[in-house]
Amino acid sequence: MADVENRRDYRGGGRGYNNQKRKRNRDDDDADGYRNMRPRQEAPPGTRIRRGLLEIAEDPLRLPHEVAANVGKLAADNWEDEYVRDTFSGVALKLVVEQPFKIPFVAGVVLYANADNGEIAKDIISQAAPLLQEYLGAGQWREFKLMLRFFACMSQLYEEDGIIPILDELFNRAVDLQTASPDDAVGIELVKIILVTIPYLLAATEDASLQQMASEVLEKTDIVASTPHPIEALVDPYPNTTEQDGKPMACTSVISLMQRQLQEEASNGWQLKCIPRVYDPNHKASAANGDGADETDGEPKEFVKHAFPTITVPSPVNTGTKPLFPEIYFSLYADQEIESVPPTSNIASSLLRDAILDTVNILDFNRNVTARFLNEIDCYWSPGTFVKRATTFDKLRDMSTDKPTWKPEDVAIDAIFSQIYQLPTPEHRLVYYHSLITESCKISPQAIAPSLGRAIRFLFRNVDTMDMELTYRFMDWFGHHLSNFEFRWKWAEWIPELDLSNLHPKKAFIIGTLDKEIQLSFAKRVRDTLPQEYHPLIPQSKENEVPPFKYNDEATSFAKEGREILQMLKKKAPEEDVQNVLNAVHEQAANHGIDPLVASTDIYMTAICSVGSKSLSHVLSTIDRCKERLLAVGSQSEPARRQIISSVVGFWADHPGTAVNIVDKLLNYTIVTPMSVILWALQDHMDRGRALANSQIYELISITMFKVTNRVRQVLRERNNPALPFYQRQQIDEALPRERQGMRDLFAAIEDAVAGVAQGAQDEMIERYDGEEVEQQLIQLWGARWARVWRRKAAVEEAVVGDAVVQPLVEPVEAVEDTVEEVAPVDALGSEDMDQI
Amino acid sequence: MPGIVAPMRNTVERLDKPSSYAMSKYKKRKRNDTHTDTTRPASPDLEEKLADATTLYVGNLSFYTTEEQIHALFAKCGELKRLVMGLDRFTKTPCGFCFVEYYTHQDALDCLKYVGGTKLDERIIRCDLDEGFGEGRQYGRGKSGGQVRDEYREEFDPGRGGYGKRFREDQEGFADEYAGGA
């Protein structure tokens, strides 16, 4: 307790150095009183500076400009200490690229320090400049953007125009890139960097000439920012809506939005209200050393100006290693009746979003800290930007209209969701963003849960117009999230949707979500969390952990042989005995006009599933034992190969997730091929298009295509791997077109199948749905949604591994040293059979 | 990195490191290892050993959690190469831990960062980098067959066999007395 109380009258020295540790290590036996009487030992200044910087702005009880002034003063007073110098620049520059929220505050510290001692800013600039240059040269755009922002926030320091010439140069490169190719996304990224830097620059200075120059830059960027990018339409989260219907959200590109917002801000005299102004030239550091007033050096020193470092923007710029795509501004809460987040007309929406996303994506290595930063987001923006934390949504209604009514929780959650729904893919695995929401809920459940509730309702309400891949991400997140919170959700409010056809996207969403929940838990547990009305969706049969063996039923054809095979597999009988029984099946089948190998394969694979039904490991070891025969079956007959899939999916009908896992492993064994999975699902089992509403089918296709595309990407990576001997890379290079073609054939097969459904072209469909227009429309909608998703995925892969982006393989001039690392197997998938059918 | 004298690698702690438990266990082992056997080279540093680790130890599972449930959660960080359930040495039934092996080190790190400390089957699970599964390690090392931590547990944990087995035995004498009285 004493720590907390001390803190406020202890301004100079961070949080009471090491009190916690001392308490534990040495003072275990001391009474509290004794500790407080002992003269306080100050930590050395370097340590205090380090803490002061790391924790800057985090404590809402301390005014940030005071903290900044004190840390700056402390640094200025101790700059002759080498440890202080190293710590200060090391921590400050690391914070810039790791904790973007704190950039204006760190810059503030430098400005305060400069008022006392010009050396500090000079040192910082000279250390930051090579980093800025390095990030720029390497095409590390995020780090470059943040370091440039740091320079922008220190604009008062420079003698000349500061960063403006860099912005101009960046724009020229963007134009070059855009002129070279309309598909270019790096130029777009450069323009985004320009646009997001301008506000920080203008908030840091009142220099009218800089404002003038910034406005000139802004005039130029308009042409790039306002032109729609050709790929933009592919990454639209709500594509199936026409302008007249009104989209659930605006879905405009991030840069066109920012361009408009900045023009708006310019016409309002660049108020830029949300950016904190940390440096106040009239503010004096108080009690910088924590031990009483330090007013000895009364007269103000001169604020030294510095030369801006020379930064060269290379031409052409290095485009970086990450493939970039244009971004759409995604917001669940923006532009609605109640303004719980900044409207998309306000530059604050872009500034907040940009800083939050960088924080989230940089700090993926500690989701707990990231969630805490998001929880205290109001500390990092100017006071009054947000309403008080945990203000309820209903209260916002009654708020006066002249102040923002932005809820910090909504702004943070909105940003996390924008990543889950980022197309084509977010920076990190989706489960990271899931875990971030979970942690945020743990930190302040009462504040976050209602925001999540509104998000979930928004998403559900618009699930039928959402991009289909995103509805599956929604399902995946929702099921996973609920599994972390006792499966609590107000299911009662969706009871009316249960009357919809299973083909309706809303109903399909409910069915799919329950299945996700069951996969992470078990059927009875999930059923117990649901109102009665939902129970038919989870039939008793889902509770059987071990499905029945169909050949135990005498009515099944080949019941006797089925049971025999099962016994033989259990007893690990010799292969000849198995073959004898299967031969008998072949004979009978032939007499009945059934494909013999299909009939025997059904028996064999179903028996494998049954022997291995206890767990995934069991079925895997059984498959491993039987793989020779299974491989032989596949190579003999394609219908038999697809029967393997049918048997697995049939056996595990009540546990669709398990079936998908087994097929996944069968792909690894090359017992089934990617093409056989696709044709099994989208040709043999299309069910006149109904299959497209089934989440299991989508998952089967997804895991298959992921394996294939991932493999082609790996092949390309290995081909470009300078650590490999050149002859090996040449061999890989020769294999690349074949691999790529295999992938294209698979995309084409999907396209063929689903485009037909989208157009209602399947003959059977027309007959079947004559008069059942609603169903037909739903099925066509699914066809259209599938087509969109897979066209995008195909386009994305072309952008990553297509002929157009792959440069010719050139032998490196210098022989690479003998540091050849062991070549990792390309992946679990065998090297043949990729495109075989 | 030129021009930077950074005494720190990150401004916040990383979650994708071996836990302090694993480190302390390792240090203890190292201290006790007098290293008299000169024919055998000193074992490499733990951090080094874990630098390419693709396996995770997963703890605090319920005894009833199935492979399928574990798979459903852990596959969110990448395809699983192998999953080995921890078993009671005597009964050969799950005893609340497992080893999850991925194809890549990065997947294992992602799992530490994003899945460790979240819930599976409504329990907070613990993940730790592991040097790799070896035969025999799937069995509990406790006296009564399960994990050591379950031997003396005084709290009732319905997901992990109620009270600790040893604890229960210690208590049984008293229980009999009360039973007699009633």
XYZ file of N, CA and C in Angstrom, chain A residues 460 463 471-472 474-476 478-480 482 487 489 491 494-495 497-520 523 526-527 530 533-539 542 653-657 690-699 775 778 782:
210
model
N -23.768 -10.663 -36.645
C -24.799 -11.661 -36.937
C -25.880 -11.074 -37.841
N -24.668 -11.135 -41.356
C -23.854 -12.292 -41.729
C -24.145 -12.737 -43.160
N -17.266 -14.899 -42.530
C -18.281 -15.489 -41.650
C -17.697 -16.725 -40.955
N -16.807 -17.435 -41.645
C -16.175 -18.571 -40.981
C -15.181 -18.111 -39.915
N -15.637 -15.446 -38.162
C -16.554 -15.041 -37.105
C -16.951 -16.269 -36.277
N -17.326 -17.323 -36.969
C -17.743 -18.566 -36.324
C -16.620 -19.124 -35.457
N -15.436 -19.134 -36.030
C -14.286 -19.696 -35.345
C -13.966 -18.898 -34.078
N -16.076 -16.868 -32.459
C -17.201 -16.883 -31.530
C -17.188 -18.176 -30.708
N -17.041 -19.308 -31.388
C -16.994 -20.594 -30.692
C -15.832 -20.642 -29.701
N -14.677 -20.179 -30.149
C -13.491 -20.205 -29.292
C -13.668 -19.258 -28.107
N -16.460 -18.202 -26.703
C -17.432 -18.720 -25.737
C -16.819 -19.844 -24.910
N -19.310 -20.722 -22.128
C -20.326 -20.815 -23.194
C -21.536 -19.927 -22.932
N -23.914 -17.088 -23.645
C -24.387 -16.163 -24.669
C -25.908 -16.162 -24.614
N -28.496 -16.901 -26.189
C -28.957 -17.635 -27.368
C -30.435 -17.390 -27.619
N -31.800 -15.420 -30.611
C -31.738 -15.914 -31.983
C -32.717 -17.060 -32.231
N -33.574 -17.336 -31.279
C -34.539 -18.431 -31.461
C -35.364 -18.252 -32.744
N -34.535 -17.218 -35.529
C -33.737 -17.622 -36.697
C -33.734 -19.138 -36.893
N -34.093 -19.870 -35.847
C -34.064 -21.331 -35.968
C -35.096 -21.837 -36.965
N -36.126 -21.012 -37.232
C -37.143 -21.428 -38.201
C -36.658 -21.284 -39.642
N -35.553 -20.611 -39.838
C -35.057 -20.424 -41.197
C -34.588 -21.758 -41.776
N -34.511 -21.797 -43.084
C -33.938 -22.959 -43.763
C -32.485 -23.126 -43.344
N -32.001 -24.375 -43.283
C -30.598 -24.604 -42.959
C -29.671 -23.968 -43.982
N -30.236 -23.611 -45.124
C -29.433 -22.984 -46.166
C -29.290 -21.485 -45.940
N -30.043 -20.942 -44.986
C -29.921 -19.506 -44.742
C -28.611 -19.240 -44.014
N -27.846 -18.228 -44.465
C -26.547 -17.976 -43.823
C -26.632 -17.817 -42.301
N -27.718 -17.255 -41.800
C -27.807 -17.082 -40.341
C -27.944 -18.425 -39.641
N -28.812 -19.260 -40.211
C -28.991 -20.587 -39.616
C -27.707 -21.396 -39.756
N -27.095 -21.318 -40.922
C -25.841 -22.047 -41.130
C -24.794 -21.579 -40.129
N -24.810 -20.281 -39.811
C -23.863 -19.750 -38.835
C -24.098 -20.370 -37.461
N -25.367 -20.448 -37.074
C -25.682 -21.016 -35.759
C -25.239 -22.480 -35.706
N -25.577 -23.229 -36.733
C -25.209 -24.653 -36.758
C -23.693 -24.816 -36.680
N -22.998 -24.023 -37.486
C -21.537 -24.117 -37.512
C -20.909 -23.733 -36.181
N -21.451 -22.691 -35.546
C -20.888 -22.250 -34.269
C -21.049 -23.336 -33.205
N -22.234 -23.937 -33.155
C -22.450 -24.981 -32.154
C -21.469 -26.124 -32.377
N -21.208 -26.401 -33.637
C -20.272 -27.473 -33.914
C -18.863 -27.125 -33.433
N -18.487 -25.857 -33.628
C -17.178 -25.401 -33.134
C -17.116 -25.537 -31.617
N -18.194 -25.159 -30.957
C -18.222 -25.264 -29.496
C -18.042 -26.705 -29.065
N -18.745 -27.605 -29.756
C -18.674 -29.019 -29.379
C -17.262 -29.554 -29.579
N -16.609 -29.110 -30.651
C -15.250 -29.595 -30.887
C -14.309 -29.223 -29.752
N -14.544 -28.060 -29.139
C -13.674 -27.642 -28.040
C -14.171 -28.170 -26.699
N -20.760 -32.560 -26.545
C -22.132 -32.256 -26.947
C -23.040 -31.933 -25.760
N -22.470 -28.468 -24.213
C -22.946 -27.371 -25.054
C -24.470 -27.342 -25.052
N -25.092 -28.500 -25.125
C -26.555 -28.521 -25.133
C -27.110 -27.896 -23.855
N -27.833 -24.212 -23.823
C -28.743 -23.692 -24.852
C -30.202 -23.798 -24.438
N -35.156 -24.807 -27.527
C -35.413 -24.710 -28.967
C -34.219 -25.139 -29.806
N -33.043 -25.053 -29.226
C -31.836 -25.391 -29.980
C -31.519 -26.883 -29.928
N -32.149 -27.593 -28.973
C -31.719 -28.970 -28.723
C -31.785 -29.895 -29.933
N -32.788 -29.722 -30.825
C -32.785 -30.596 -32.005
C -31.512 -30.473 -32.849
N -30.800 -29.346 -32.724
C -29.567 -29.186 -33.503
C -28.434 -30.048 -32.944
N -28.592 -30.492 -31.689
C -27.560 -31.352 -31.099
C -28.222 -32.668 -30.701
N -28.433 -33.556 -31.661
C -29.145 -34.800 -31.366
C -28.339 -35.701 -30.431
N -24.909 -37.272 -31.196
C -23.636 -36.547 -31.090
C -22.938 -36.841 -29.768
N -20.039 -39.031 -39.097
C -21.080 -38.087 -39.494
C -21.491 -37.154 -38.352
N -21.470 -37.664 -37.136
C -21.878 -36.813 -36.018
C -20.735 -35.968 -35.460
N -19.533 -36.219 -35.921
C -18.381 -35.432 -35.476
C -17.619 -34.943 -36.699
N -18.199 -33.973 -37.405
C -17.611 -33.557 -38.683
C -16.166 -33.099 -38.552
N -15.811 -32.505 -37.406
C -14.443 -32.018 -37.228
C -13.433 -33.163 -37.245
N -26.360 -27.638 -52.275
C -26.580 -27.526 -50.840
C -25.301 -27.686 -50.022
N -24.372 -28.475 -50.555
C -23.132 -28.720 -49.811
C -22.415 -27.413 -49.483
N -22.649 -26.403 -50.301
C -21.914 -25.151 -50.106
C -22.320 -24.423 -48.828
N -23.442 -24.824 -48.234
C -23.852 -24.197 -46.974
C -23.296 -24.941 -45.769
N -22.577 -26.018 -46.022
C -22.112 -26.894 -44.954
C -20.691 -26.509 -44.529
N -20.522 -26.220 -43.253
C -19.212 -25.726 -42.812
C -18.134 -26.802 -42.934
N -18.536 -28.064 -42.814
C -17.538 -29.127 -42.939
C -16.933 -29.147 -44.348
N -17.792 -28.944 -45.348
C -17.301 -28.942 -46.726
C -16.316 -27.788 -46.914
N -16.676 -26.624 -46.380
C -15.765 -25.487 -46.520
C -14.428 -25.794 -45.852
N -14.489 -26.423 -44.693
C -13.243 -26.713 -43.992
C -12.390 -27.719 -44.736
N -35.349 -21.156 -51.876
C -34.227 -22.074 -51.719
C -33.216 -21.884 -52.841
N -31.138 -18.905 -52.281
C -30.134 -19.109 -51.240
C -28.957 -19.908 -51.781
N -24.994 -18.898 -52.086
C -23.818 -19.641 -51.600
C -22.809 -19.832 -52.723
